[in-house]
């Protein structure tokens, strides 16, 4: 307690932000303390600081789970199981055939390395690396490549408003002054000669925190725009002048046109300014800085030659009106203010008070702001305009067509945010906006939510949204990932905090249809992202400020439009500060995700094909030769894997979304059907070769090609220790080589997520070259090549027969994949992404809609119970369709009673 009997203030970071030097603060200007040291008290260090918390969130982010990677491990476990079967078969078969122990160990371990491909991680990474390279060309930089695949699943994007959807700065739209407690007509300029000496312009000229740094006016962008609008000149005392007189000399502002500008008040006079009737200057005597808690700032100023001082206040209209004398505030103040905020304008109110003559310079320096900020006279409104970026509406329309939901998360006023959401197309003209105003418990009363419409609509429209209309419009769409809705929830940060604490049961329902979240603090933005993820949305976040860092890091795909603080926390940073990067990132994410599926399926088929080839050869105690393995792995698999990933993204964003995991109906059907086809044709070739009239157990002296050259026999009389050279080996080698190329083509799908494979020129050239090479080896045998690969000569007729088998294999594989899967089964069974194409009844469970076939198949295959539906938000939407109490009726209140059960749930009571 100090000598005046006043309690000392307890330091608070938020309240005393202006007096805090944060890590990274640069002192660019000092006044009064010229050459003297200034002491500061350290209040936080390390991870306790704001920067430390940001670094901690970057170093140790909350892990983002993705179904693809979980399913990949499951799939690998299945391959390990298959390898185990092959391992046992090899051991048993070798023991029965009295194979040496050393050979048994080598061959049984060999089957495991064949089944579980060690090149899989590198193959999966290739697609991501290519996508990252394409993103860089689009001006999008990535520090977390694994997130690219996840971006292919994004179905909800949260946007910051200022600087993201709208331009960074504010422009002065106009002013609306008050005279005799009435609003005058709006004026577009405040710099007219008639207003130069008005209190309104004086307030605009003095009530700011601008300063000159290196001769350039600097400060808050809003203050800067306001001051530039009147065109006045600001003069500050230099550091030397201040030090000379041992007090801070006042900042002086004056109109641009002054007949006498050289004369200044004498420094020896204690603020008794000379009366210079030809000069109009205002000195800023004391400044009360802007406080976000108080939502206002104030200054005390004196006009040159006046003996009395004036107080000017600027801030939030509602706050300023409460400080003014009631008879000076226009009766239609609330109506006028609401009209401006609904149209998306930023409104600032001004007020003035003539101070008593007894208040001197010394008293002003020590007076509290509460003594100044009362009994003010309301001067009027400044209307600032925050323009939409030119590309915003078009980008949001593209996202809407792609069934991607959009949410606005901003620190701005709610009505302004709703207006911007309507202007940019986030909320359609016919959609209704329901404002949830939540109040915390007070005076023994429970927490409650007041529901009302944000728009002024005809009385007929103010009734409850017709619950019978909604199912008719949404019956088909509700089964899709992004149901069309005709009502939106809007709330501010305070209401969001109350709802999170006292109405936890309502949170999923509100975030399902919540579109505008205003006055949100940085941690609340992160909480919102987490709540959206809790109902199984794949959430993207697009922002440009440090207050978006937490949400950018927590979202599945965070895109920073700034190269400052936000880019450190965000996985993606766009070089151009435009939201056009969002659809580009989603397109590339989808292409990368489909590429990952293609590569994974190809590698799985490669393993199974080679596994079955080797298993068939083990049955006759044979195997593939070393150079045969090398040719398959290096010449075919490596080339195909690294070229099939080069398909660029499809040029437009489509409504369909790729599957999120490998354990899904279409992908399982695709892989299993191709496995069956390849195994069937390999078995066919293996059995048919033994049925040929010329077939015999191959020996070095075999001459089924009727080759009489002695040189040929001499070159191959060497004993084949591993029994590599035989007719079965040669046949299966050629069949399997072609099968790798067949499945590579079948799995290299293009539209709707990637460009067609024929536009992937490197892939096309590679596949055609490999086809030509293998065909040449098969149809035009070269002795040295056959010796190198340990192949044997087979009759030309059998070579043609193998070619026919391969051609039929290719035809069946392509037919099953493109016709049976893509055209028939996808439309009848697997279709869950196309808007409005499901003709199922509302009473059907979404699980039956999404996976009626795949679910039964998987249940049969894995002997597991029927799984719960995939996305929680889809089921919640289904439940709300038949809930007569939802959405809440306007002008009603929902109360939360104290928890009475052990689980802490709240009883919701709706009061009209």
CSV table of N, CA and C in Angstrom, one decimal, residues 291-421:
chain,number,residue,atom,x,y,z
A,291,UNK,N,-6.7,0.1,-24.4
A,291,UNK,CA,-6.7,-1.1,-23.6
A,291,UNK,C,-7.7,-2.1,-24.1
A,292,UNK,N,-7.3,-3.3,-24.5
A,292,UNK,CA,-8.3,-4.2,-25.0
A,292,UNK,C,-9.4,-4.6,-24.0
A,293,UNK,N,-9.0,-4.5,-22.7
A,293,UNK,CA,-10.0,-4.8,-21.6
A,293,UNK,C,-11.0,-3.7,-21.6
A,294,UNK,N,-10.6,-2.4,-21.7
A,294,UNK,CA,-11.5,-1.3,-21.6
A,294,UNK,C,-12.1,-1.0,-23.0
A,295,UNK,N,-11.5,-1.5,-24.1
A,295,UNK,CA,-12.0,-1.2,-25.4
A,295,UNK,C,-12.0,0.2,-25.8
A,296,UNK,N,-11.0,1.0,-25.3
A,296,UNK,CA,-11.0,2.4,-25.7
A,296,UNK,C,-9.6,3.0,-25.4
A,297,UNK,N,-9.4,4.2,-25.9
A,297,UNK,CA,-8.2,5.0,-25.5
A,297,UNK,C,-8.6,6.4,-25.3
A,298,UNK,N,-7.9,7.2,-24.6
A,298,UNK,CA,-8.2,8.6,-24.4
A,298,UNK,C,-7.0,9.5,-24.4
A,299,UNK,N,-7.2,10.8,-24.7
A,299,UNK,CA,-6.1,11.8,-24.6
A,299,UNK,C,-6.6,13.0,-24.0
A,300,UNK,N,-5.7,13.8,-23.4
A,300,UNK,CA,-6.0,15.1,-22.9
A,300,UNK,C,-5.2,16.1,-23.8
A,301,UNK,N,-5.8,17.0,-24.4
A,301,UNK,CA,-5.1,17.9,-25.4
A,301,UNK,C,-5.5,19.4,-25.0
A,302,UNK,N,-4.7,20.3,-25.6
A,302,UNK,CA,-5.0,21.7,-25.4
A,302,UNK,C,-4.8,22.4,-26.7
A,303,UNK,N,-5.8,23.2,-27.2
A,303,UNK,CA,-5.7,24.0,-28.4
A,303,UNK,C,-4.8,25.2,-28.1
A,304,UNK,N,-3.9,25.5,-29.0
A,304,UNK,CA,-2.9,26.6,-28.8
A,304,UNK,C,-3.7,27.9,-28.5
A,305,UNK,N,-3.4,28.5,-27.3
A,305,UNK,CA,-4.0,29.7,-26.9
A,305,UNK,C,-5.2,29.5,-25.9
A,306,UNK,N,-5.7,28.3,-25.8
A,306,UNK,CA,-6.8,28.0,-24.9
A,306,UNK,C,-6.2,27.8,-23.5
A,307,UNK,N,-7.0,28.2,-22.5
A,307,UNK,CA,-6.6,28.0,-21.1
A,307,UNK,C,-7.1,26.7,-20.6
A,308,UNK,N,-8.2,26.2,-21.2
A,308,UNK,CA,-8.8,24.9,-20.7
A,308,UNK,C,-8.4,23.8,-21.6
A,309,UNK,N,-8.3,22.6,-21.0
A,309,UNK,CA,-7.9,21.4,-21.8
A,309,UNK,C,-9.2,20.7,-22.2
A,310,UNK,N,-9.0,19.8,-23.2
A,310,UNK,CA,-10.1,19.0,-23.7
A,310,UNK,C,-9.7,17.5,-23.6
A,311,UNK,N,-10.7,16.7,-23.3
A,311,UNK,CA,-10.4,15.2,-23.2
A,311,UNK,C,-11.2,14.6,-24.4
A,312,UNK,N,-10.5,13.7,-25.1
A,312,UNK,CA,-11.1,13.0,-26.3
A,312,UNK,C,-10.9,11.5,-26.0
A,313,UNK,N,-12.0,10.8,-26.4
A,313,UNK,CA,-12.1,9.3,-26.2
A,313,UNK,C,-12.5,8.7,-27.5
A,314,UNK,N,-11.9,7.5,-27.8
A,314,UNK,CA,-12.2,6.8,-29.0
A,314,UNK,C,-12.2,5.3,-28.7
A,315,UNK,N,-13.2,4.6,-29.2
A,315,UNK,CA,-13.2,3.1,-28.9
A,315,UNK,C,-14.5,2.5,-29.4
A,316,UNK,N,-14.8,1.3,-28.8
A,316,UNK,CA,-16.0,0.6,-29.2
A,316,UNK,C,-17.2,1.4,-29.0
A,317,UNK,N,-18.1,1.5,-30.0
A,317,UNK,CA,-19.3,2.3,-29.8
A,317,UNK,C,-20.1,2.1,-28.6
A,318,UNK,N,-20.4,0.9,-28.2
A,318,UNK,CA,-21.2,0.6,-27.0
A,318,UNK,C,-20.5,1.1,-25.8
A,319,UNK,N,-19.2,1.0,-25.7
A,319,UNK,CA,-18.4,1.4,-24.5
A,319,UNK,C,-18.4,3.0,-24.5
A,320,UNK,N,-18.2,3.6,-25.6
A,320,UNK,CA,-18.1,5.1,-25.6
A,320,UNK,C,-19.5,5.7,-25.3
A,321,UNK,N,-20.5,5.1,-25.8
A,321,UNK,CA,-21.9,5.6,-25.5
A,321,UNK,C,-22.2,5.5,-24.0
A,322,UNK,N,-21.7,4.5,-23.3
A,322,UNK,CA,-21.9,4.3,-21.9
A,322,UNK,C,-21.2,5.4,-21.1
A,323,UNK,N,-20.1,6.0,-21.6
A,323,UNK,CA,-19.4,7.0,-20.9
A,323,UNK,C,-19.9,8.4,-21.2
A,324,UNK,N,-20.9,8.5,-22.1
A,324,UNK,CA,-21.4,9.8,-22.5
A,324,UNK,C,-22.7,10.2,-21.7
A,325,UNK,N,-22.9,11.5,-21.7
A,325,UNK,CA,-24.2,11.9,-21.1
A,325,UNK,C,-25.3,11.4,-22.0
A,326,UNK,N,-26.4,10.9,-21.3
A,326,UNK,CA,-27.4,10.2,-22.1
A,326,UNK,C,-28.1,11.1,-23.1
A,327,UNK,N,-28.2,12.4,-22.7
A,327,UNK,CA,-28.9,13.4,-23.7
A,327,UNK,C,-28.1,13.7,-24.9
A,328,UNK,N,-26.8,13.3,-24.9
A,328,UNK,CA,-26.0,13.6,-26.1
A,328,UNK,C,-25.9,12.4,-27.1
A,329,UNK,N,-26.4,11.2,-26.6
A,329,UNK,CA,-26.4,10.0,-27.5
A,329,UNK,C,-27.7,10.0,-28.3
A,330,UNK,N,-27.6,9.9,-29.6
A,330,UNK,CA,-28.9,9.8,-30.4
A,330,UNK,C,-29.8,8.6,-30.0
A,331,UNK,N,-31.1,8.8,-30.1
A,331,UNK,CA,-32.0,7.8,-29.7
A,331,UNK,C,-31.9,6.6,-30.6
A,332,UNK,N,-31.5,6.8,-31.8
A,332,UNK,CA,-31.4,5.6,-32.8
A,332,UNK,C,-30.0,5.1,-32.9
A,333,UNK,N,-29.2,5.4,-31.8
A,333,UNK,CA,-27.8,4.9,-31.8
A,333,UNK,C,-27.6,3.4,-32.1
A,334,UNK,N,-28.4,2.6,-31.4
A,334,UNK,CA,-28.2,1.2,-31.5
A,334,UNK,C,-28.6,0.7,-32.9
A,335,UNK,N,-29.7,1.3,-33.5
A,335,UNK,CA,-30.2,0.9,-34.8
A,335,UNK,C,-29.1,1.2,-35.9
A,336,UNK,N,-28.6,2.5,-35.8
A,336,UNK,CA,-27.6,2.9,-36.8
A,336,UNK,C,-26.3,2.0,-36.7
A,337,UNK,N,-25.9,1.8,-35.5
A,337,UNK,CA,-24.7,0.9,-35.3
A,337,UNK,C,-24.9,-0.5,-35.8
A,338,UNK,N,-26.1,-1.0,-35.6
A,338,UNK,CA,-26.4,-2.4,-36.0
A,338,UNK,C,-26.4,-2.5,-37.6
A,339,UNK,N,-26.9,-1.4,-38.2
A,339,UNK,CA,-26.9,-1.4,-39.7
A,339,UNK,C,-25.5,-1.4,-40.2
A,340,UNK,N,-24.6,-0.6,-39.6
A,340,UNK,CA,-23.3,-0.6,-40.1
A,340,UNK,C,-22.6,-1.9,-39.9
A,341,UNK,N,-22.7,-2.5,-38.7
A,341,UNK,CA,-22.0,-3.8,-38.4
A,341,UNK,C,-22.5,-4.9,-39.2
A,342,UNK,N,-23.8,-4.9,-39.5
A,342,UNK,CA,-24.4,-5.9,-40.4
A,342,UNK,C,-23.8,-5.9,-41.8
A,343,UNK,N,-23.5,-4.7,-42.2
A,343,UNK,CA,-22.9,-4.6,-43.6
A,343,UNK,C,-21.4,-4.8,-43.6
A,344,UNK,N,-20.9,-5.2,-42.4
A,344,UNK,CA,-19.5,-5.6,-42.4
A,344,UNK,C,-18.5,-4.4,-42.1
A,345,UNK,N,-19.0,-3.3,-41.7
A,345,UNK,CA,-18.1,-2.1,-41.4
A,345,UNK,C,-17.6,-2.2,-40.0
A,346,UNK,N,-16.4,-1.7,-39.8
A,346,UNK,CA,-15.8,-1.6,-38.5
A,346,UNK,C,-16.1,-0.2,-38.0
A,347,UNK,N,-16.8,-0.1,-36.9
A,347,UNK,CA,-17.3,1.2,-36.4
A,347,UNK,C,-16.6,1.6,-35.2
A,348,UNK,N,-16.2,2.9,-35.1
A,348,UNK,CA,-15.5,3.5,-33.9
A,348,UNK,C,-16.2,4.7,-33.5
A,349,UNK,N,-16.5,4.9,-32.3
A,349,UNK,CA,-17.2,6.1,-31.8
A,349,UNK,C,-16.2,7.1,-31.1
A,350,UNK,N,-16.5,8.3,-31.2
A,350,UNK,CA,-15.7,9.4,-30.7
A,350,UNK,C,-16.5,10.2,-29.6
A,351,UNK,N,-15.8,10.7,-28.6
A,351,UNK,CA,-16.5,11.5,-27.6
A,351,UNK,C,-15.6,12.6,-27.1
A,352,UNK,N,-16.1,13.7,-26.5
A,352,UNK,CA,-15.3,14.8,-26.1
A,352,UNK,C,-15.8,15.3,-24.8
A,353,UNK,N,-14.9,15.9,-24.0
A,353,UNK,CA,-15.3,16.6,-22.8
A,353,UNK,C,-14.4,17.8,-22.5
A,354,UNK,N,-15.0,18.9,-22.2
A,354,UNK,CA,-14.2,20.1,-21.9
A,354,UNK,C,-13.9,20.0,-20.4
A,355,UNK,N,-12.6,20.0,-20.1
A,355,UNK,CA,-12.1,19.9,-18.8
A,355,UNK,C,-12.2,21.2,-18.0
A,356,UNK,N,-12.3,21.2,-16.7
A,356,UNK,CA,-12.4,22.4,-15.9
A,356,UNK,C,-11.0,23.1,-16.0
A,357,UNK,N,-11.1,24.4,-15.8
A,357,UNK,CA,-9.9,25.3,-15.9
A,357,UNK,C,-9.0,25.0,-14.7
A,358,UNK,N,-9.4,24.4,-13.6
A,358,UNK,CA,-8.5,24.2,-12.5
A,358,UNK,C,-7.6,23.0,-12.7
A,359,UNK,N,-7.9,22.2,-13.8
A,359,UNK,CA,-7.0,21.1,-14.1
A,359,UNK,C,-5.8,21.6,-14.8
A,360,UNK,N,-4.6,21.6,-14.1
A,360,UNK,CA,-3.4,22.1,-14.7
A,360,UNK,C,-2.6,21.0,-15.3
A,361,UNK,N,-1.4,21.4,-15.9
A,361,UNK,CA,-0.5,20.5,-16.5
A,361,UNK,C,-0.1,19.4,-15.5
A,362,UNK,N,0.3,19.7,-14.3
A,362,UNK,CA,0.8,18.8,-13.3
A,362,UNK,C,-0.3,17.8,-12.9
A,363,UNK,N,-1.5,18.4,-12.7
A,363,UNK,CA,-2.7,17.5,-12.3
A,363,UNK,C,-3.0,16.5,-13.4
A,364,UNK,N,-2.9,16.9,-14.6
A,364,UNK,CA,-3.2,16.0,-15.8
A,364,UNK,C,-2.3,14.8,-15.8
A,365,UNK,N,-1.0,15.1,-15.4
A,365,UNK,CA,0.0,14.0,-15.5
A,365,UNK,C,-0.2,12.9,-14.4
A,366,UNK,N,-1.0,13.3,-13.4
A,366,UNK,CA,-1.2,12.3,-12.3
A,366,UNK,C,-2.7,11.9,-12.1
A,367,UNK,N,-3.6,12.5,-12.9
A,367,UNK,CA,-5.0,12.2,-12.8
A,367,UNK,C,-5.3,10.8,-13.3
A,368,UNK,N,-6.2,10.1,-12.8
A,368,UNK,CA,-6.6,8.7,-13.3
A,368,UNK,C,-7.5,8.9,-14.5
A,369,UNK,N,-7.5,7.9,-15.3
A,369,UNK,CA,-8.4,8.0,-16.5
A,369,UNK,C,-9.9,7.9,-16.2
A,370,UNK,N,-10.2,7.3,-15.1
A,370,UNK,CA,-11.6,7.2,-14.7
A,370,UNK,C,-12.2,8.6,-14.4
A,371,UNK,N,-11.3,9.5,-13.9
A,371,UNK,CA,-11.7,10.9,-13.6
A,371,UNK,C,-12.0,11.7,-14.9
A,372,UNK,N,-11.3,11.2,-15.9
A,372,UNK,CA,-11.4,11.9,-17.2
A,372,UNK,C,-12.6,11.4,-18.0
A,373,UNK,N,-12.7,10.0,-18.1
A,373,UNK,CA,-13.6,9.3,-19.0
A,373,UNK,C,-15.0,9.2,-18.4
A,374,UNK,N,-15.6,10.3,-18.2
A,374,UNK,CA,-17.1,10.4,-17.8
A,374,UNK,C,-17.7,11.7,-18.2
A,375,UNK,N,-19.0,11.7,-18.2
A,375,UNK,CA,-19.7,12.9,-18.6
A,375,UNK,C,-19.3,13.5,-20.0
A,376,UNK,N,-19.0,12.5,-20.9
A,376,UNK,CA,-18.5,12.9,-22.2
A,376,UNK,C,-19.7,13.4,-23.1
A,377,UNK,N,-19.3,14.0,-24.2
A,377,UNK,CA,-20.3,14.4,-25.2
A,377,UNK,C,-20.1,13.5,-26.4
A,378,UNK,N,-21.1,12.9,-26.8
A,378,UNK,CA,-21.0,12.0,-28.0
A,378,UNK,C,-20.8,12.8,-29.3
A,379,UNK,N,-19.7,12.5,-30.0
A,379,UNK,CA,-19.4,13.2,-31.2
A,379,UNK,C,-19.9,12.6,-32.5
A,380,UNK,N,-19.9,11.3,-32.5
A,380,UNK,CA,-20.3,10.6,-33.8
A,380,UNK,C,-19.5,9.3,-34.0
A,381,UNK,N,-19.6,8.8,-35.3
A,381,UNK,CA,-19.0,7.5,-35.6
A,381,UNK,C,-18.0,7.7,-36.8
A,382,UNK,N,-17.0,6.9,-36.7
A,382,UNK,CA,-16.1,6.7,-37.8
A,382,UNK,C,-16.3,5.3,-38.4
A,383,UNK,N,-16.6,5.2,-39.7
A,383,UNK,CA,-16.9,3.9,-40.3
A,383,UNK,C,-15.7,3.5,-41.2
A,384,UNK,N,-15.1,2.4,-40.8
A,384,UNK,CA,-14.0,1.8,-41.5
A,384,UNK,C,-14.4,0.6,-42.3
A,385,UNK,N,-13.9,0.5,-43.5
A,385,UNK,CA,-14.2,-0.6,-44.4
A,385,UNK,C,-13.1,-1.6,-44.5
A,386,UNK,N,-13.4,-2.9,-44.3
A,386,UNK,CA,-12.4,-4.0,-44.5
A,386,UNK,C,-12.8,-4.7,-45.7
A,387,UNK,N,-12.2,-4.4,-46.9
A,387,UNK,CA,-12.6,-5.0,-48.1
A,387,UNK,C,-12.2,-6.5,-48.3
A,388,UNK,N,-13.1,-7.2,-48.9
A,388,UNK,CA,-12.8,-8.6,-49.2
A,388,UNK,C,-11.6,-8.6,-50.3
A,389,UNK,N,-10.8,-9.6,-50.1
A,389,UNK,CA,-9.8,-9.8,-51.2
A,389,UNK,C,-10.5,-10.2,-52.5
A,390,UNK,N,-9.9,-9.9,-53.6
A,390,UNK,CA,-10.5,-10.1,-54.9
A,390,UNK,C,-10.8,-11.6,-55.1
A,391,UNK,N,-9.9,-12.4,-54.7
A,391,UNK,CA,-10.0,-13.8,-55.1
A,391,UNK,C,-10.9,-14.6,-54.1
A,392,UNK,N,-11.3,-14.0,-52.9
A,392,UNK,CA,-11.9,-14.7,-51.9
A,392,UNK,C,-13.3,-15.4,-52.3
A,393,UNK,N,-14.2,-14.7,-52.9
A,393,UNK,CA,-15.5,-15.3,-53.3
A,393,UNK,C,-15.3,-16.5,-54.2
A,394,UNK,N,-14.4,-16.4,-55.2
A,394,UNK,CA,-14.3,-17.4,-56.2
A,394,UNK,C,-13.7,-18.7,-55.5
A,395,UNK,N,-12.7,-18.5,-54.6
A,395,UNK,CA,-12.1,-19.6,-54.0
A,395,UNK,C,-13.1,-20.4,-53.1
A,396,UNK,N,-13.9,-19.6,-52.3
A,396,UNK,CA,-14.9,-20.2,-51.4
A,396,UNK,C,-16.0,-20.9,-52.2
A,397,UNK,N,-16.3,-20.4,-53.4
A,397,UNK,CA,-17.2,-21.1,-54.3
A,397,UNK,C,-16.7,-22.4,-54.8
A,398,UNK,N,-15.4,-22.5,-55.1
A,398,UNK,CA,-14.8,-23.7,-55.5
A,398,UNK,C,-14.8,-24.7,-54.4
A,399,UNK,N,-14.6,-24.3,-53.1
A,399,UNK,CA,-14.6,-25.2,-52.0
A,399,UNK,C,-16.0,-25.7,-51.7
A,400,UNK,N,-17.0,-24.8,-51.9
A,400,UNK,CA,-18.4,-25.2,-51.7
A,400,UNK,C,-18.8,-26.3,-52.7
A,401,UNK,N,-18.4,-26.1,-54.0
A,401,UNK,CA,-18.7,-27.1,-55.0
A,401,UNK,C,-18.0,-28.4,-54.7
A,402,UNK,N,-16.9,-28.4,-54.0
A,402,UNK,CA,-16.1,-29.6,-53.7
A,402,UNK,C,-16.6,-30.2,-52.4
A,403,UNK,N,-17.8,-29.7,-51.8
A,403,UNK,CA,-18.4,-30.2,-50.6
A,403,UNK,C,-17.4,-30.0,-49.4
A,404,UNK,N,-16.7,-29.0,-49.4
A,404,UNK,CA,-15.8,-28.7,-48.3
A,404,UNK,C,-16.4,-27.6,-47.5
A,405,UNK,N,-16.6,-27.9,-46.2
A,405,UNK,CA,-17.3,-26.9,-45.3
A,405,UNK,C,-16.3,-25.8,-44.9
A,406,UNK,N,-16.9,-24.6,-44.8
A,406,UNK,CA,-16.0,-23.4,-44.4
A,406,UNK,C,-16.5,-22.8,-43.1
A,407,UNK,N,-15.5,-22.4,-42.3
A,407,UNK,CA,-15.8,-21.8,-41.0
A,407,UNK,C,-15.0,-20.6,-40.8
A,408,UNK,N,-15.5,-19.5,-40.3
A,408,UNK,CA,-14.8,-18.3,-40.0
A,408,UNK,C,-14.4,-18.2,-38.5
A,409,UNK,N,-13.2,-18.0,-38.2
A,409,UNK,CA,-12.7,-17.9,-36.8
A,409,UNK,C,-12.0,-16.6,-36.8
A,410,UNK,N,-12.5,-15.6,-36.1
A,410,UNK,CA,-11.9,-14.3,-36.1
A,410,UNK,C,-11.9,-13.6,-34.7
A,411,UNK,N,-11.1,-12.6,-34.6
A,411,UNK,CA,-11.1,-11.8,-33.3
A,411,UNK,C,-12.0,-10.6,-33.5
A,412,UNK,N,-12.7,-10.4,-34.6
A,412,UNK,CA,-13.5,-9.2,-34.9
A,412,UNK,C,-14.9,-9.4,-34.3
A,413,UNK,N,-15.6,-8.3,-34.5
A,413,UNK,CA,-17.0,-8.2,-34.0
A,413,UNK,C,-17.9,-9.2,-34.7
A,414,UNK,N,-18.9,-9.8,-34.0
A,414,UNK,CA,-19.6,-10.9,-34.6
A,414,UNK,C,-20.5,-10.5,-35.8
A,415,UNK,N,-21.2,-9.3,-35.7
A,415,UNK,CA,-22.0,-8.9,-36.8
A,415,UNK,C,-21.2,-8.6,-38.0
A,416,UNK,N,-20.0,-8.0,-37.8
A,416,UNK,CA,-19.1,-7.7,-38.9
A,416,UNK,C,-18.7,-9.1,-39.6
A,417,UNK,N,-18.4,-10.0,-38.7
A,417,UNK,CA,-18.0,-11.3,-39.2
A,417,UNK,C,-19.1,-12.0,-40.0
A,418,UNK,N,-20.3,-11.9,-39.5
A,418,UNK,CA,-21.5,-12.5,-40.2
A,418,UNK,C,-21.7,-11.8,-41.5
A,419,UNK,N,-21.5,-10.5,-41.6
A,419,UNK,CA,-21.7,-9.8,-42.8
A,419,UNK,C,-20.6,-10.2,-43.8
A,420,UNK,N,-19.4,-10.3,-43.4
A,420,UNK,CA,-18.3,-10.7,-44.3
A,420,UNK,C,-18.6,-12.2,-44.8
A,421,UNK,N,-19.1,-13.0,-43.9
A,421,UNK,CA,-19.4,-14.4,-44.3
A,421,UNK,C,-20.5,-14.5,-45.4
